[in-house]
Amino acid sequence: MYTFLAGIALLIIGYFTYGKFVEKVFGVNEGRSTPAYTHKDDVDYVPMSTAKNSLIQLLNIAGVGPIFGPIMGALYGPVAFLWIVLGAIFAGAVHDYLTGMISIRNRGAHLPELAGKFLGKVMKHVVNAFAILLLLLVGTVFVTAPAGLLHNLMDGKVTMGLIIAAIFVYYILATLLPVDKIIGRFYPIFGALLLISAVGVGAMLIITGAPIPELSLTNFHPGGAAIFPLLFLTISCGALSGFHATQTPIISRTTQNEKQGRKIFYGMMIAEGVIAMIWAAAAMSLFDGYNGLNDMLANGGPAAIVSEASTLMLGAIGGTLAVLGVIVLPITSGDTAFRSARMIIADYFKFSQKKITSRLWIAVPLFVISFALTKVDFTILWRYFSWANQSTAVIALWVGAMYLFIAKKNYWIAMIPGMFMTAAVTSYILNAPIGFGLSLTISNIGALIVTAVITVMFFNAAKKARAKNIPLDEDISNYNKVA
């Protein structure tokens, strides 16, 4: 299991090396007050400790993505490890850090507002609609996935409808109440379950000497699905995920000091990468090869893999705790997905969120739409979620590149992964049955052309933005308190 252990080691090394490099490129200002103080409202803007923010950030971003995605990505073989490691270090963590830090510098702004400021007013409206769609898909996926796991865990003794209703009740409370009342209070308990599941399964893989395959660039997918672009959309959370761009502003509004950003944003993405490595390794090693894994996925989906792997590795009691830890992940991302959607809509229409009635007017329609979406087949939802998710990541990376270009800093750290993922999402939508259904060759050629055109447009717009001297950060000169 050299590849598996080396991958985890590289993720940790990446945090201390490339993470510091990215932090240096951005240039933190420890003396600058953060939105948690300058806009404190005791609802969304609430100063919280680094430890609490880090744990909330991890639970926010780590839904079923770093588990279900790597399990399905494991069908491709050990090449999945490469994308998790390289993607998390050079794309995902950079994406999360820049999104979080730029948001901190701009009143805790969400991605649509940042896109409008740095990519143009038209993009603000486009990204706003896109982000709401993504968050509704995320919230819905993260209702049905944990409900299915709970249903299996209780041997079907409680109906799916009742479980879904209970999850929705929790989501409504977490969406409406101040961030420190439920999310800040209960996430440490949820975090313990998360750590039990991930560390427990990972440790047992090592102790039992599970036959984790070593590095190979061969495509082992039983169905022959192409590595590019499919692998890079199948494994999103755990390597790179646009959903994170909708979550980091929640924590950018509760961060006490810019210096904490690397631990909270870059570091928690690396932690998610470790979780993804563990579940990809478990899926590759425990089910009699890729055909066996493919059969289990066809019959029971990723949830069946989670339950089976947890029981095999940790026994009945430990396996149950591990499954509970996995259930916690989507629930703690689903609640903040709806919370983010509420905040984005409120920012867009400039609705104050001080009164709970103002929050209700926005939240209730979101939950009604999401409940209707739970009736759609999960696999179809996941395909649309995957494309919308990675397309959002592309937008966030281009926003980061624009910010750094205007600031005359090293914009390549965001631009290179942005270009790569632009090609991936374009190729996917051109080729996929849910898209245009073109041949893979034509789709890849089209993706290269689209990426080249967007890159030229970026440089033209970036030069104009730099010449106009667009203000990068919100002016807080009238605020005297230092965080």
XYZ file of C-alpha atoms in Angstrom:
483
model
C 0.000 0.000 0.000
C 2.903 2.340 -0.789
C 0.819 4.462 -3.158
C -1.921 4.933 -0.547
C 0.454 5.883 2.283
C 2.605 8.079 0.019
C -0.536 9.893 -1.165
C -1.593 10.738 2.375
C 1.959 11.832 3.226
C 2.050 14.105 0.161
C -1.246 15.713 1.135
C 0.150 16.590 4.573
C 3.447 17.829 3.110
C 1.465 19.891 0.593
C -0.281 21.756 3.404
C 3.029 22.814 4.982
C 4.774 23.678 1.697
C 2.450 24.671 -1.148
C -0.108 25.911 1.366
C 2.452 28.347 2.797
C 3.431 29.382 -0.730
C -0.196 30.182 -1.648
C -0.600 32.097 1.620
C 2.525 34.127 0.807
C 1.300 34.864 -2.721
C -2.034 36.161 -1.412
C -0.424 38.185 1.371
C -2.332 38.060 4.651
C -2.819 41.201 6.727
C -3.104 40.264 10.409
C -3.940 43.844 11.375
C -6.977 44.100 9.085
C -10.340 43.628 10.812
C -12.477 40.819 9.427
C -16.216 40.890 8.591
C -16.933 38.963 11.809
C -16.238 42.280 13.583
C -16.908 44.973 10.982
C -20.363 43.570 10.132
C -21.218 41.718 13.328
C -24.975 40.968 13.468
C -25.094 37.872 15.734
C -26.828 35.888 12.982
C -24.362 35.251 10.153
C -21.485 37.533 11.223
C -20.287 36.067 14.526
C -16.598 35.779 15.611
C -15.673 32.158 16.398
C -12.405 30.413 17.294
C -10.028 28.877 14.747
C -10.688 25.344 16.021
C -14.450 25.760 15.767
C -14.255 27.439 12.358
C -11.943 24.717 11.030
C -14.224 21.922 12.169
C -17.327 23.649 10.803
C -15.559 24.282 7.499
C -14.558 20.615 7.220
C -18.070 19.423 7.958
C -19.544 22.046 5.603
C -17.442 20.988 2.619
C -17.211 17.236 3.304
C -20.620 15.940 2.273
C -21.017 12.550 0.618
C -18.707 13.905 -2.097
C -15.368 12.772 -0.574
C -16.927 9.336 0.075
C -19.404 8.555 -2.712
C -17.283 10.287 -5.382
C -14.020 8.412 -4.592
C -15.937 5.125 -4.285
C -17.281 5.567 -7.824
C -13.917 6.934 -8.963
C -12.209 3.809 -7.590
C -13.543 1.953 -10.639
C -10.815 3.680 -12.654
C -8.087 2.178 -10.436
C -5.123 3.824 -8.677
C -5.107 6.709 -11.166
C -7.882 8.047 -8.893
C -5.258 8.500 -6.139
C -3.292 10.832 -8.422
C -6.257 13.136 -8.986
C -7.148 13.215 -5.286
C -3.591 14.135 -4.219
C -2.651 16.543 -7.009
C -6.158 17.949 -7.262
C -6.428 18.670 -3.531
C -2.992 20.317 -3.236
C -2.849 22.354 -6.444
C -6.526 22.949 -7.266
C -9.020 22.240 -4.485
C -7.137 23.776 -1.546
C -6.076 26.772 -3.673
C -9.695 27.211 -4.762
C -10.955 27.091 -1.161
C -8.240 29.368 0.221
C -8.604 32.079 -2.413
C -12.406 32.003 -2.258
C -12.355 32.291 1.533
C -9.709 35.000 1.715
C -11.134 37.146 -1.098
C -14.518 36.860 0.612
C -12.983 38.010 3.916
C -11.555 41.047 2.136
C -14.986 41.826 0.646
C -17.489 41.828 3.510
C -17.875 38.052 3.509
C -19.291 38.210 -0.030
C -20.538 35.047 -1.741
C -19.339 33.861 -5.153
C -22.019 35.631 -7.262
C -21.068 39.002 -5.792
C -17.350 38.296 -6.238
C -17.929 37.159 -9.828
C -19.854 40.368 -10.515
C -17.046 42.489 -9.102
C -14.143 40.748 -10.828
C -15.665 39.153 -13.949
C -18.395 41.662 -14.819
C -22.004 42.477 -13.888
C -23.458 39.926 -16.306
C -21.518 37.167 -14.548
C -23.043 38.194 -11.223
C -26.531 37.301 -12.485
C -25.345 34.135 -14.232
C -23.391 32.883 -11.229
C -26.191 33.792 -8.842
C -28.655 31.568 -10.707
C -26.014 28.876 -11.125
C -25.080 28.910 -7.427
C -28.711 28.649 -6.296
C -29.247 25.711 -8.675
C -26.109 23.990 -7.370
C -27.080 24.522 -3.733
C -30.582 23.165 -4.326
C -29.082 20.074 -5.981
C -26.569 19.707 -3.148
C -29.217 20.116 -0.481
C -31.445 17.549 -2.188
C -28.638 15.027 -2.775
C -27.623 15.481 0.860
C -31.171 14.674 1.985
C -31.650 11.505 -0.053
C -28.149 10.069 0.511
C -28.134 10.116 4.349
C -31.812 9.097 4.399
C -30.915 5.992 2.392
C -28.054 5.146 4.752
C -30.261 5.585 7.825
C -33.003 3.499 6.217
C -30.513 0.656 5.631
C -29.005 1.033 9.107
C -32.436 0.574 10.696
C -33.269 -2.409 8.418
C -36.141 -0.522 6.869
C -38.072 -0.298 10.145
C -38.521 3.468 9.671
C -39.914 4.649 6.357
C -37.832 6.776 3.991
C -40.523 9.459 4.032
C -40.295 9.864 7.798
C -36.492 9.994 7.733
C -36.511 12.604 4.944
C -39.044 14.680 6.907
C -36.849 14.568 10.031
C -33.779 15.679 8.060
C -35.747 18.552 6.526
C -36.846 19.711 9.989
C -33.206 19.844 11.084
C -32.231 21.684 7.888
C -34.929 24.301 8.437
C -33.682 25.005 11.967
C -30.013 25.146 10.889
C -30.891 27.476 7.998
C -32.915 29.937 10.046
C -31.198 30.122 13.447
C -27.981 32.110 14.139
C -24.844 30.261 13.040
C -23.559 29.720 16.597
C -26.822 28.207 17.932
C -26.944 24.868 16.095
C -24.017 24.704 13.665
C -21.493 26.108 16.133
C -22.837 24.038 19.033
C -23.443 20.558 17.579
C -20.718 20.297 14.931
C -18.036 19.238 17.478
C -20.169 16.153 18.247
C -20.685 15.470 14.562
C -16.962 15.961 14.028
C -16.163 13.184 16.507
C -18.326 10.768 14.491
C -16.636 11.891 11.266
C -13.169 11.230 12.711
C -14.216 7.815 14.040
C -15.419 6.726 10.608
C -12.470 8.023 8.590
C -9.646 7.191 11.013
C -11.215 3.839 11.919
C -11.547 2.589 8.348
C -8.128 3.986 7.367
C -6.366 2.425 10.348
C -7.940 -0.986 9.734
C -6.915 -0.907 6.078
C -3.311 -0.585 7.284
C -3.560 -3.023 10.223
C -5.198 -5.773 8.157
C -2.824 -5.214 5.241
C -5.661 -4.696 2.787
C -4.547 -5.319 -0.832
C -4.663 -1.701 -1.962
C -3.402 -1.567 -5.572
C -0.239 0.352 -6.377
C 0.063 3.265 -8.792
C -0.883 2.550 -12.390
C -2.037 4.846 -15.162
C -4.100 2.001 -16.655
C -7.844 2.555 -16.870
C -9.443 -0.343 -14.976
C -13.054 0.834 -15.344
C -15.154 -2.256 -16.231
C -17.322 -0.182 -18.528
C -14.360 1.451 -20.252
C -15.465 4.972 -19.298
C -12.850 7.555 -20.305
C -10.557 8.926 -17.606
C -10.771 12.414 -19.122
C -13.074 14.094 -18.430
C -15.202 11.654 -16.388
C -12.803 10.972 -13.502
C -12.430 14.702 -12.805
C -16.185 15.116 -12.406
C -16.823 11.807 -10.629
C -14.309 12.687 -7.896
C -15.080 16.311 -7.064
C -15.216 16.773 -3.289
C -11.928 15.369 -2.059
C -9.989 16.898 -4.970
C -11.788 20.044 -6.207
C -15.357 21.146 -5.629
C -17.253 24.292 -6.535
C -19.661 23.583 -3.699
C -16.863 24.721 -1.378
C -17.019 28.188 -2.960
C -20.567 28.454 -1.649
C -19.528 27.336 1.834
C -16.343 29.297 2.561
C -18.196 32.660 2.836
C -20.147 31.213 5.779
C -16.840 30.878 7.631
C -15.308 34.033 6.147
C -18.019 35.832 8.150
C -16.939 34.152 11.408
C -13.119 34.171 11.010
C -11.339 36.313 13.588
C -8.064 36.995 11.760
C -6.718 36.572 8.220
C -3.777 34.514 9.521
C -6.223 31.738 10.396
C -7.188 31.327 6.737
C -4.595 28.688 5.788
C -5.691 26.356 8.589
C -9.385 26.889 7.971
C -9.606 26.932 4.165
C -6.478 25.283 2.736
C -6.023 22.849 5.625
C -9.564 21.512 5.735
C -9.489 20.798 2.002
C -6.358 18.731 2.600
C -8.188 16.890 5.399
C -11.017 16.169 2.976
C -8.455 14.794 0.529
C -7.279 12.333 3.210
C -10.888 11.184 3.731
C -11.239 10.691 -0.035
C -8.018 8.638 -0.165
C -9.273 6.318 2.600
C -12.612 5.582 0.931
C -11.090 5.189 -2.541
C -8.593 2.703 -1.071
C -11.339 0.792 0.744
C -13.404 0.547 -2.446
C -10.421 -0.671 -4.494
C -9.316 -3.345 -2.031
C -12.345 -4.969 -0.405
C -14.668 -6.207 -3.163
C -12.778 -8.741 -5.306
C -11.549 -6.322 -7.921
C -13.185 -3.694 -10.073
C -15.873 -5.997 -11.481
C -16.995 -6.871 -7.956
C -17.037 -3.197 -7.013
C -18.986 -2.381 -10.171
C -21.582 -5.056 -9.380
C -22.053 -3.748 -5.834
C -22.441 -0.190 -7.097
C -24.990 -1.353 -9.676
C -27.028 -3.217 -7.057
C -26.797 -0.987 -3.989
C -25.002 2.215 -4.972
C -22.219 3.902 -2.970
C -24.283 3.641 0.238
C -24.045 -0.168 0.068
C -20.253 0.076 -0.299
C -20.041 2.327 2.766
C -22.104 -0.047 4.909
C -20.259 -3.150 3.727
C -16.771 -1.651 4.052
C -17.499 -0.255 7.511
C -18.775 -3.604 8.803
C -15.886 -5.556 7.224
C -13.266 -3.246 8.716
C -14.749 -2.387 12.110
C -17.292 -5.069 12.985
C -20.954 -4.553 13.830
C -20.601 -1.859 16.513
C -17.638 -0.035 15.000
C -19.211 -0.303 11.567
C -22.428 1.256 12.830
C -20.465 4.176 14.302
C -18.584 4.545 11.032
C -21.806 4.614 9.029
C -23.169 7.239 11.441
C -20.024 9.268 10.780
C -20.656 9.025 7.045
C -24.311 10.001 7.565
C -23.129 13.097 9.450
C -21.144 14.342 6.436
C -24.007 14.983 4.014
C -26.297 16.262 6.763
C -23.712 18.831 7.877
C -23.262 19.949 4.281
C -26.940 19.917 3.385
C -27.857 22.301 6.187
C -25.205 24.811 5.163
C -26.138 24.415 1.485
C -29.590 25.793 2.276
C -28.067 28.391 4.601
C -25.743 29.543 1.797
C -28.651 29.713 -0.641
C -30.571 31.900 1.810
C -27.566 34.202 2.289
C -26.868 34.479 -1.462
C -30.482 35.385 -2.245
C -30.537 37.864 0.658
C -27.325 39.509 -0.581
C -28.594 39.627 -4.163
C -31.858 41.385 -3.255
C -30.299 43.227 -0.282
C -32.712 41.728 2.254
C -31.714 42.186 5.886
C -31.586 38.879 7.768
C -31.867 40.227 11.293
C -35.535 39.159 11.609
C -36.472 35.485 11.378
C -39.512 36.352 9.231
C -37.156 37.765 6.576
C -35.237 34.479 6.612
C -38.465 32.486 6.322
C -39.611 34.282 3.149
C -36.442 33.069 1.427
C -36.018 29.643 3.032
C -39.532 28.189 2.659
C -39.614 28.214 -1.198
C -36.145 26.631 -1.242
C -37.308 23.707 0.883
C -40.473 23.234 -1.181
C -38.444 22.983 -4.398
C -35.905 20.674 -2.774
C -38.618 18.336 -1.479
C -39.980 18.044 -5.020
C -36.479 17.192 -6.284
C -36.203 14.272 -3.823
C -38.618 12.437 -6.123
C -36.015 12.490 -8.946
C -33.715 9.466 -9.375
C -30.507 9.913 -7.339
C -28.144 8.937 -10.176
C -29.639 11.599 -12.457
C -29.361 14.214 -9.706
C -25.722 13.224 -9.129
C -24.798 13.691 -12.805
C -26.255 17.198 -12.912
C -24.749 17.973 -9.512
C -21.284 16.832 -10.675
C -21.289 19.087 -13.732
C -22.810 22.081 -11.936
C -20.372 21.559 -9.073
C -17.210 21.544 -11.174
C -18.463 24.382 -13.375
C -18.859 26.469 -10.217
C -15.278 25.565 -9.273
C -14.136 26.831 -12.671
C -15.830 30.191 -12.076
C -14.282 30.486 -8.603
C -10.793 29.713 -9.941
C -11.131 32.382 -12.653
C -12.284 34.860 -9.978
C -9.172 34.014 -7.950
C -6.945 34.414 -10.994
C -8.498 37.803 -11.797
C -8.026 39.042 -8.218
C -4.351 38.046 -8.243
C -3.781 39.466 -11.746
C -5.184 42.859 -10.737
C -3.077 42.728 -7.567
C 0.020 41.969 -9.731
C 0.597 38.678 -7.947
C 1.168 35.119 -9.172
C -2.207 34.445 -10.824
C -0.993 31.170 -12.383
C -1.709 29.277 -9.138
C -5.423 29.718 -9.874
C -5.316 30.043 -13.644
C -3.641 26.714 -14.471
C -6.196 24.569 -12.578
C -8.895 26.897 -13.900
C -7.891 26.216 -17.508
C -7.654 22.462 -16.908
C -11.100 22.246 -15.325
C -12.623 24.530 -17.979
C -11.570 21.941 -20.538
C -12.886 19.084 -18.379
C -16.377 20.488 -17.755
C -16.725 21.603 -21.384
C -15.705 18.192 -22.707
C -18.115 16.506 -20.311
C -21.183 18.531 -21.241
C -20.421 18.190 -24.964
C -20.036 14.406 -24.667
C -22.476 13.361 -21.922
C -26.006 12.079 -22.615
C -27.315 14.807 -20.274
C -25.503 17.305 -22.522
C -24.998 17.335 -26.300
C -24.063 13.667 -26.831
C -21.143 14.373 -29.199
C -18.279 11.929 -29.697
C -15.465 12.099 -27.167
C -12.907 13.183 -29.788
C -15.057 16.077 -30.998
C -15.877 16.979 -27.395
C -12.203 17.152 -26.413
C -11.352 19.294 -29.450
C -14.283 21.572 -28.662
C -13.140 21.800 -25.042
C -9.649 22.935 -26.077
C -11.102 25.608 -28.360
C -13.483 26.892 -25.674
C -10.678 26.965 -23.088
C -8.411 28.905 -25.460
C -11.153 31.447 -26.186
C -11.948 31.921 -22.485
C -8.246 32.343 -21.684
C -7.878 35.096 -24.311
C -11.040 36.779 -22.982
C -9.635 36.563 -19.452
C -6.399 38.346 -20.342
C -8.253 41.074 -22.238
C -10.615 41.657 -19.316
C -7.822 41.399 -16.724
C -5.683 44.056 -18.420
C -8.662 46.428 -18.568
C -9.541 45.746 -14.914
C -5.956 46.392 -13.824
C -5.884 49.633 -15.826
C -9.137 50.780 -14.167
C -7.560 50.035 -10.782
C -10.636 48.156 -9.527
C -10.578 48.129 -5.698
C -9.718 44.611 -4.601
C -10.904 44.905 -1.019
C -13.730 46.566 0.880
C -12.789 49.893 2.462
C -12.923 49.463 6.264
C -11.007 52.633 7.128
C -13.984 53.910 9.119
C -13.876 50.841 11.354
C -11.437 51.292 14.245
C -11.570 47.979 16.128
C -8.753 45.561 15.242
C -9.686 41.854 15.356
